[in-house]
PDB file of C-alpha atoms in Angstrom:
ATOM      1  CA  MET G   1      96.406 115.622  98.745  1.00  0.00           C
ATOM      2  CA  LYS G   2      99.137 113.217  97.359  1.00  0.00           C
ATOM      3  CA  VAL G   3      99.940 109.667  98.360  1.00  0.00           C
ATOM      4  CA  ASN G   4     103.341 108.535  98.299  1.00  0.00           C
ATOM      5  CA  PRO G   5     104.943 105.093  99.118  1.00  0.00           C
ATOM      6  CA  TYR G   6     107.386 105.170 101.958  1.00  0.00           C
ATOM      7  CA  LEU G   7     109.820 102.342 101.924  1.00  0.00           C
ATOM      8  CA  ASN G   8     112.001 100.971 104.752  1.00  0.00           C
ATOM      9  CA  PHE G   9     115.224  99.211 104.475  1.00  0.00           C
ATOM     10  CA  PRO G  10     117.517  97.115 106.708  1.00  0.00           C
ATOM     11  CA  GLY G  11     120.441  99.539 106.195  1.00  0.00           C
ATOM     12  CA  THR G  12     120.532  99.394 102.409  1.00  0.00           C
ATOM     13  CA  CYS G  13     118.449 102.576 101.748  1.00  0.00           C
ATOM     14  CA  ARG G  14     121.247 104.523 100.191  1.00  0.00           C
ATOM     15  CA  GLU G  15     122.174 101.732  97.726  1.00  0.00           C
ATOM     16  CA  ALA G  16     118.470 100.861  96.862  1.00  0.00           C
ATOM     17  CA  LEU G  17     117.628 104.383  96.170  1.00  0.00           C
ATOM     18  CA  GLU G  18     120.662 104.876  93.956  1.00  0.00           C
ATOM     19  CA  PHE G  19     119.672 101.754  92.049  1.00  0.00           C
ATOM     20  CA  TYR G  20     116.157 102.975  91.639  1.00  0.00           C
ATOM     21  CA  ALA G  21     117.254 106.296  90.603  1.00  0.00           C
ATOM     22  CA  ASP G  22     119.391 104.898  87.846  1.00  0.00           C
ATOM     23  CA  VAL G  23     116.698 102.175  86.624  1.00  0.00           C
ATOM     24  CA  LEU G  24     113.799 104.663  86.874  1.00  0.00           C
ATOM     25  CA  ASP G  25     115.608 107.717  85.622  1.00  0.00           C
ATOM     26  CA  GLY G  26     114.951 109.406  88.700  1.00  0.00           C
ATOM     27  CA  GLU G  27     116.629 111.975  91.078  1.00  0.00           C
ATOM     28  CA  ILE G  28     117.422 111.810  94.712  1.00  0.00           C
ATOM     29  CA  THR G  29     116.340 114.946  96.247  1.00  0.00           C
ATOM     30  CA  ALA G  30     116.966 114.035  99.823  1.00  0.00           C
ATOM     31  CA  MET G  31     119.348 111.733 101.749  1.00  0.00           C
ATOM     32  CA  MET G  32     119.503 112.618 105.413  1.00  0.00           C
ATOM     33  CA  THR G  33     121.586 110.432 107.777  1.00  0.00           C
ATOM     34  CA  ALA G  34     121.189 110.183 111.697  1.00  0.00           C
ATOM     35  CA  GLU G  35     124.540 111.888 112.132  1.00  0.00           C
ATOM     36  CA  GLY G  36     124.188 115.069 113.927  1.00  0.00           C
ATOM     37  CA  THR G  37     120.546 114.583 114.903  1.00  0.00           C
ATOM     38  CA  PRO G  38     118.941 113.365 118.284  1.00  0.00           C
ATOM     39  CA  ALA G  39     118.585 109.945 116.714  1.00  0.00           C
ATOM     40  CA  GLU G  40     122.404 109.565 116.629  1.00  0.00           C
ATOM     41  CA  ALA G  41     122.545 108.579 119.989  1.00  0.00           C
ATOM     42  CA  ASP G  42     120.417 105.579 119.517  1.00  0.00           C
ATOM     43  CA  VAL G  43     121.393 104.354 115.946  1.00  0.00           C
ATOM     44  CA  ASP G  44     124.119 104.116 113.626  1.00  0.00           C
ATOM     45  CA  PRO G  45     125.137 107.624 112.507  1.00  0.00           C
ATOM     46  CA  ALA G  46     125.264 106.303 108.735  1.00  0.00           C
ATOM     47  CA  LEU G  47     121.667 105.196 108.999  1.00  0.00           C
ATOM     48  CA  ILE G  48     119.531 106.937 106.396  1.00  0.00           C
ATOM     49  CA  ILE G  49     116.735 108.596 108.344  1.00  0.00           C
ATOM     50  CA  HIS G  50     114.921 109.996 105.512  1.00  0.00           C
ATOM     51  CA  ALA G  51     115.255 110.197 101.776  1.00  0.00           C
ATOM     52  CA  CYS G  52     113.402 110.990  98.743  1.00  0.00           C
ATOM     53  CA  LEU G  53     113.437 109.946  95.187  1.00  0.00           C
ATOM     54  CA  VAL G  54     111.318 111.667  92.315  1.00  0.00           C
ATOM     55  CA  VAL G  55     110.523 109.956  89.535  1.00  0.00           C
ATOM     56  CA  ASP G  56     108.546 111.786  86.601  1.00  0.00           C
ATOM     57  CA  GLY G  57     107.104 114.167  89.278  1.00  0.00           C
ATOM     58  CA  PHE G  58     106.147 111.377  91.864  1.00  0.00           C
ATOM     59  CA  LYS G  59     108.016 110.951  95.149  1.00  0.00           C
ATOM     60  CA  ILE G  60     109.132 107.656  96.714  1.00  0.00           C
ATOM     61  CA  MET G  61     110.145 108.349 100.161  1.00  0.00           C
ATOM     62  CA  ALA G  62     112.535 106.035 102.222  1.00  0.00           C
ATOM     63  CA  SER G  63     114.618 105.173 105.212  1.00  0.00           C
ATOM     64  CA  ASP G  64     116.645 102.848 106.942  1.00  0.00           C
ATOM     65  CA  ALA G  65     114.891 100.958 109.859  1.00  0.00           C
ATOM     66  CA  PRO G  66     116.932 100.134 113.013  1.00  0.00           C
ATOM     67  CA  ALA G  67     117.585  96.237 112.912  1.00  0.00           C
ATOM     68  CA  SER G  68     115.061  95.673 115.786  1.00  0.00           C
ATOM     69  CA  MET G  69     112.219  97.541 113.888  1.00  0.00           C
ATOM     70  CA  TYR G  70     112.875  96.365 110.303  1.00  0.00           C
ATOM     71  CA  VAL G  71     109.927  94.229 108.912  1.00  0.00           C
ATOM     72  CA  GLU G  72     110.100  92.951 105.295  1.00  0.00           C
ATOM     73  CA  PRO G  73     107.119  94.543 103.183  1.00  0.00           C
ATOM     74  CA  GLN G  74     104.151  92.366 103.152  1.00  0.00           C
ATOM     75  CA  GLY G  75     100.606  92.809 101.450  1.00  0.00           C
ATOM     76  CA  THR G  76     101.568  95.761  99.205  1.00  0.00           C
ATOM     77  CA  TYR G  77     103.334  96.518  95.970  1.00  0.00           C
ATOM     78  CA  VAL G  78     104.731  99.578  94.396  1.00  0.00           C
ATOM     79  CA  LEU G  79     103.118  99.898  90.841  1.00  0.00           C
ATOM     80  CA  LEU G  80     105.251 101.249  87.929  1.00  0.00           C
ATOM     81  CA  SER G  81     102.789 102.181  85.110  1.00  0.00           C
ATOM     82  CA  VAL G  82     104.910 102.591  82.261  1.00  0.00           C
ATOM     83  CA  ASP G  83     104.540 103.710  78.637  1.00  0.00           C
ATOM     84  CA  GLY G  84     105.778 100.897  76.614  1.00  0.00           C
ATOM     85  CA  VAL G  85     106.560  97.380  76.002  1.00  0.00           C
ATOM     86  CA  GLU G  86     110.350  98.040  75.988  1.00  0.00           C
ATOM     87  CA  GLU G  87     110.356 100.167  79.135  1.00  0.00           C
ATOM     88  CA  ALA G  88     108.399  97.361  81.049  1.00  0.00           C
ATOM     89  CA  GLU G  89     110.945  94.866  80.021  1.00  0.00           C
ATOM     90  CA  ARG G  90     113.882  97.010  80.527  1.00  0.00           C
ATOM     91  CA  ILE G  91     112.806  97.704  84.142  1.00  0.00           C
ATOM     92  CA  TYR G  92     111.833  94.082  84.896  1.00  0.00           C
ATOM     93  CA  ALA G  93     115.335  93.018  83.651  1.00  0.00           C
ATOM     94  CA  ALA G  94     116.964  95.339  86.003  1.00  0.00           C
ATOM     95  CA  PHE G  95     114.748  94.202  88.999  1.00  0.00           C
ATOM     96  CA  GLU G  96     115.234  90.653  88.087  1.00  0.00           C
ATOM     97  CA  GLU G  97     119.009  90.489  88.645  1.00  0.00           C
ATOM     98  CA  GLY G  98     119.390  89.205  92.228  1.00  0.00           C
ATOM     99  CA  ALA G  99     115.471  89.368  92.897  1.00  0.00           C
ATOM    100  CA  LYS G 100     114.443  87.752  96.056  1.00  0.00           C
ATOM    101  CA  SER G 101     111.232  86.321  94.327  1.00  0.00           C
ATOM    102  CA  ILE G 102     109.344  86.558  91.033  1.00  0.00           C
ATOM    103  CA  GLU G 103     105.590  86.196  91.783  1.00  0.00           C
ATOM    104  CA  MET G 104     104.619  86.747  87.964  1.00  0.00           C
ATOM    105  CA  PRO G 105     107.154  86.874  85.220  1.00  0.00           C
ATOM    106  CA  ILE G 106     106.661  89.589  82.595  1.00  0.00           C
ATOM    107  CA  GLN G 107     104.246  88.736  80.108  1.00  0.00           C
ATOM    108  CA  GLU G 108     101.152  89.919  78.246  1.00  0.00           C
ATOM    109  CA  THR G 109      97.798  89.445  79.955  1.00  0.00           C
ATOM    110  CA  PHE G 110      94.171  90.313  79.035  1.00  0.00           C
ATOM    111  CA  TRP G 111      94.553  93.733  80.575  1.00  0.00           C
ATOM    112  CA  ALA G 112      98.185  94.669  79.846  1.00  0.00           C
ATOM    113  CA  HIS G 113     100.648  94.519  77.005  1.00  0.00           C
ATOM    114  CA  ARG G 114     103.177  93.524  79.851  1.00  0.00           C
ATOM    115  CA  PHE G 115     102.755  92.761  83.445  1.00  0.00           C
ATOM    116  CA  ALA G 116     104.996  91.500  86.122  1.00  0.00           C
ATOM    117  CA  MET G 117     105.130  91.049  89.926  1.00  0.00           C
ATOM    118  CA  ILE G 118     108.563  91.111  91.502  1.00  0.00           C
ATOM    119  CA  THR G 119     110.412  91.445  94.653  1.00  0.00           C
ATOM    120  CA  ASP G 120     113.776  93.082  94.058  1.00  0.00           C
ATOM    121  CA  ARG G 121     117.088  92.315  95.589  1.00  0.00           C
ATOM    122  CA  TYR G 122     116.431  94.883  98.372  1.00  0.00           C
ATOM    123  CA  GLY G 123     113.189  93.521  99.375  1.00  0.00           C
ATOM    124  CA  THR G 124     110.680  95.907  97.552  1.00  0.00           C
ATOM    125  CA  PRO G 125     107.736  94.419  95.848  1.00  0.00           C
ATOM    126  CA  TRP G 126     107.113  95.954  92.364  1.00  0.00           C
ATOM    127  CA  MET G 127     104.245  95.475  89.810  1.00  0.00           C
ATOM    128  CA  ILE G 128     105.369  96.683  86.517  1.00  0.00           C
ATOM    129  CA  SER G 129     102.528  97.368  84.044  1.00  0.00           C
ATOM    130  CA  HIS G 130     102.070  98.568  80.535  1.00  0.00           C
ATOM    131  CA  ASP G 131      98.279  98.644  80.289  1.00  0.00           C
ATOM    132  CA  LYS G 132      95.924  98.066  77.256  1.00  0.00           C
ATOM    133  CA  PRO G 133      93.441 100.578  76.539  1.00  0.00           C
ATOM    134  CA  TYR G 134      90.331 100.220  78.578  1.00  0.00           C
ATOM    135  CA  GLU G 135      87.186  99.929  76.508  1.00  0.00           C
TER     136      GLU G 135
END
């Protein structure tokens, strides 16, 4: 079994995934629009109906939601566990530009060398963590 986050966007899926691919050094392996599908009759043909971003072997799935169905994410975060302080700070800096909110700025905590909670410009809530070793 694999568990993958599936993100929804209000028409910004392509832009968001291209940004995430760049920041997270990932690869977009699928980007399907509504054009030519049965959904085309009901939604903008340019709407992304399914996309996949692979980051270090893990998939982040995504799509655009029709305007009447889009709801901003609530009660969940996508956690990025990174291997170093510099990587955590680099990703945070990229997400901080135009961020909708910063719930916890990047900092050292008792459990992590660096930890942050931020909602990026696309409305995706992220946790970024470079953990300290567990004892």
